[in-house]
mmCIF file of C-alpha atoms in Angstrom:
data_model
loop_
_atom_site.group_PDB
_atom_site.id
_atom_site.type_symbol
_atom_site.label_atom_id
_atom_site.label_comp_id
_atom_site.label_asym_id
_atom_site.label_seq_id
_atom_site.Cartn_x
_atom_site.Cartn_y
_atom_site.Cartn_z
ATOM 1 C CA UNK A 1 -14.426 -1.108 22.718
ATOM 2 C CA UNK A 2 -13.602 1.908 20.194
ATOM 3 C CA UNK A 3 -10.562 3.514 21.107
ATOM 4 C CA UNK A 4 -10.967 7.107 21.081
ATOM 5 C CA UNK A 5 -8.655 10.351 21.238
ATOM 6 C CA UNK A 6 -6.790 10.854 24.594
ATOM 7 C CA UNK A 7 -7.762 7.320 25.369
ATOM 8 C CA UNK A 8 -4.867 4.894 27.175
ATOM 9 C CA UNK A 9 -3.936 1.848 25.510
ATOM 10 C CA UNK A 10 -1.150 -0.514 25.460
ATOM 11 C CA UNK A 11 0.701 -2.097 22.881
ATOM 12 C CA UNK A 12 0.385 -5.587 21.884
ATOM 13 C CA UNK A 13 2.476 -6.031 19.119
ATOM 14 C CA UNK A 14 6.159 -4.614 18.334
ATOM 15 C CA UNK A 15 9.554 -3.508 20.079
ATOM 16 C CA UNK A 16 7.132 -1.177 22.291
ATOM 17 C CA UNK A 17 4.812 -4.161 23.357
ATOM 18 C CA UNK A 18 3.881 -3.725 27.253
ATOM 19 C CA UNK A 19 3.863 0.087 27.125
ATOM 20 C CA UNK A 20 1.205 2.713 27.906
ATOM 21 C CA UNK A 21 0.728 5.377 25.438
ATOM 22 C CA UNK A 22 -1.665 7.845 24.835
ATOM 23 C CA UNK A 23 -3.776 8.384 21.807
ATOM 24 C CA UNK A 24 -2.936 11.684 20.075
ATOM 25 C CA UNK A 25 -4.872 10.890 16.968
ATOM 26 C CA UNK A 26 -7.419 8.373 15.083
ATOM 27 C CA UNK A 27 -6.843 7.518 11.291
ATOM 28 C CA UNK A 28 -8.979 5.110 9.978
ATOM 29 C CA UNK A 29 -6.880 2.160 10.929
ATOM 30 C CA UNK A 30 -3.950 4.082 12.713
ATOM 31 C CA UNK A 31 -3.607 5.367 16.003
ATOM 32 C CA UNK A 32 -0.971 8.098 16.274
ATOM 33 C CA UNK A 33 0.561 7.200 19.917
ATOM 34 C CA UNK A 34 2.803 9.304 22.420
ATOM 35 C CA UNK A 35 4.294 8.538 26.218
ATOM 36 C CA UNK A 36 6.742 11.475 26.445
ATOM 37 C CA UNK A 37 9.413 9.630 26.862
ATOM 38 C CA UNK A 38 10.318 7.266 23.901
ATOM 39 C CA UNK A 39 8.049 8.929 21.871
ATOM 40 C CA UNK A 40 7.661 12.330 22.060
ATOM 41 C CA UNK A 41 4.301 14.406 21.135
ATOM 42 C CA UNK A 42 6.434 16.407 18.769
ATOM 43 C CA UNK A 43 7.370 12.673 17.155
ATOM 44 C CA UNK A 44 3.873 10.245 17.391
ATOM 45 C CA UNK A 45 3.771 6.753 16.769
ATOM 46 C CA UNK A 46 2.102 5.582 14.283
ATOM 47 C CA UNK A 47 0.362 2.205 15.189
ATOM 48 C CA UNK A 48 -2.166 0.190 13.933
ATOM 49 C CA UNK A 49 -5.152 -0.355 15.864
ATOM 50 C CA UNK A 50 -5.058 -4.079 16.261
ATOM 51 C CA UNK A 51 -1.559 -4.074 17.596
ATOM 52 C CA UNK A 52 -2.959 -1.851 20.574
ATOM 53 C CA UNK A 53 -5.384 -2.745 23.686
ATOM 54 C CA UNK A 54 -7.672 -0.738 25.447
ATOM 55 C CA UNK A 55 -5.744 0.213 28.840
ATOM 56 C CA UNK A 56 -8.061 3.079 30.186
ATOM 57 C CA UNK A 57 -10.761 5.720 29.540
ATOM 58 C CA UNK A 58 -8.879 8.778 29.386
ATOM 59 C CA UNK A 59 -9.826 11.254 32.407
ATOM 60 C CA UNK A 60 -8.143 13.756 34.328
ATOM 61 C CA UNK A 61 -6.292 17.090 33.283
ATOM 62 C CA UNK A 62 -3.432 16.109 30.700
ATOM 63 C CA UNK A 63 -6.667 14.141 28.614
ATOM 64 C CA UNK A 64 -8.763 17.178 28.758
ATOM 65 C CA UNK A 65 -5.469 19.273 27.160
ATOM 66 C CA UNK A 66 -5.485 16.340 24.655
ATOM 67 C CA UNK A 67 -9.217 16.371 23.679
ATOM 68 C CA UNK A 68 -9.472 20.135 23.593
ATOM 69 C CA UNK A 69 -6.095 20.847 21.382
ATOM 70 C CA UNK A 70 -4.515 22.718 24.684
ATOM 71 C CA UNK A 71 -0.682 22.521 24.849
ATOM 72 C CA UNK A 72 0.684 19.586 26.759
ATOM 73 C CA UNK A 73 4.022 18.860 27.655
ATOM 74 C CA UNK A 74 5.803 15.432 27.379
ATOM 75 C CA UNK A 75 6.781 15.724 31.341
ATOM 76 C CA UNK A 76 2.863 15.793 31.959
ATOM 77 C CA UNK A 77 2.178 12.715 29.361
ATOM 78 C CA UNK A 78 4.946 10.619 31.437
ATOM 79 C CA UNK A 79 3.479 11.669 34.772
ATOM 80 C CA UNK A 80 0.009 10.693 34.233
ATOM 81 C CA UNK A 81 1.002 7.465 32.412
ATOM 82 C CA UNK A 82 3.419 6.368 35.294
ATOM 83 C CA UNK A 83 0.562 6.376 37.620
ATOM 84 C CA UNK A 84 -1.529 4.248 35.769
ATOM 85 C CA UNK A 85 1.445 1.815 35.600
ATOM 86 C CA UNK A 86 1.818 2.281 39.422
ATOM 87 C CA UNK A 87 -1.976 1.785 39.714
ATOM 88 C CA UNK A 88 -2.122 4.562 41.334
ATOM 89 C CA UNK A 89 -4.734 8.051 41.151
ATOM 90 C CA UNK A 90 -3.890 10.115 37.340
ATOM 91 C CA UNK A 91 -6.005 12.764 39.061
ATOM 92 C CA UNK A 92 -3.672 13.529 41.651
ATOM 93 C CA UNK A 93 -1.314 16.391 41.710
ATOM 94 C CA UNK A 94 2.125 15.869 42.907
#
């Protein structure tokens, strides 16, 4: 599967392997990667693409910010990536 802008993936390969991040970025063979926490969107990752898996389409409010250049906040990237780690709803507010 292409990995696209504001998709979710996890990393495969590196001191980060295990952890959800969200695609900020596509370069060629780079993925520039945020989670809000450890990496910051001010601060992206920069990973290449085979050392990341496909996780999750992204959907919901804080991937619409992402695909449409809107401001998002690190507090909302960490939010909506903890409930995909809890397997719970992104969608949901609260």
């Amino acid at each position: 599967m292409d990995i696209a802008r504001s998709d979710i993936v996890r990393s495969a390969a590196g001191r980060d392997e295990g952890k959800l991040f969200f695609v900020l970025a596509v370069e060629e063979d780079y993925l520039l990667l945020a989670d809000g926490r450890l990496r910051k969107l001010e601060s992206p990752k920069r990973k290449k693409r085979k050392h990341t898996v496909f996780f999750a389409k992204g959907s919901g409010r804080t991937a619409e910010k992402i695909k449409n250049d809107e401001k998002v906040t690190n507090s909302e990237l960490r939010r909506t990536l903890a409930a995909f780690g809890e397997g719970g709803n992104p969608d949901q507010e609260g």
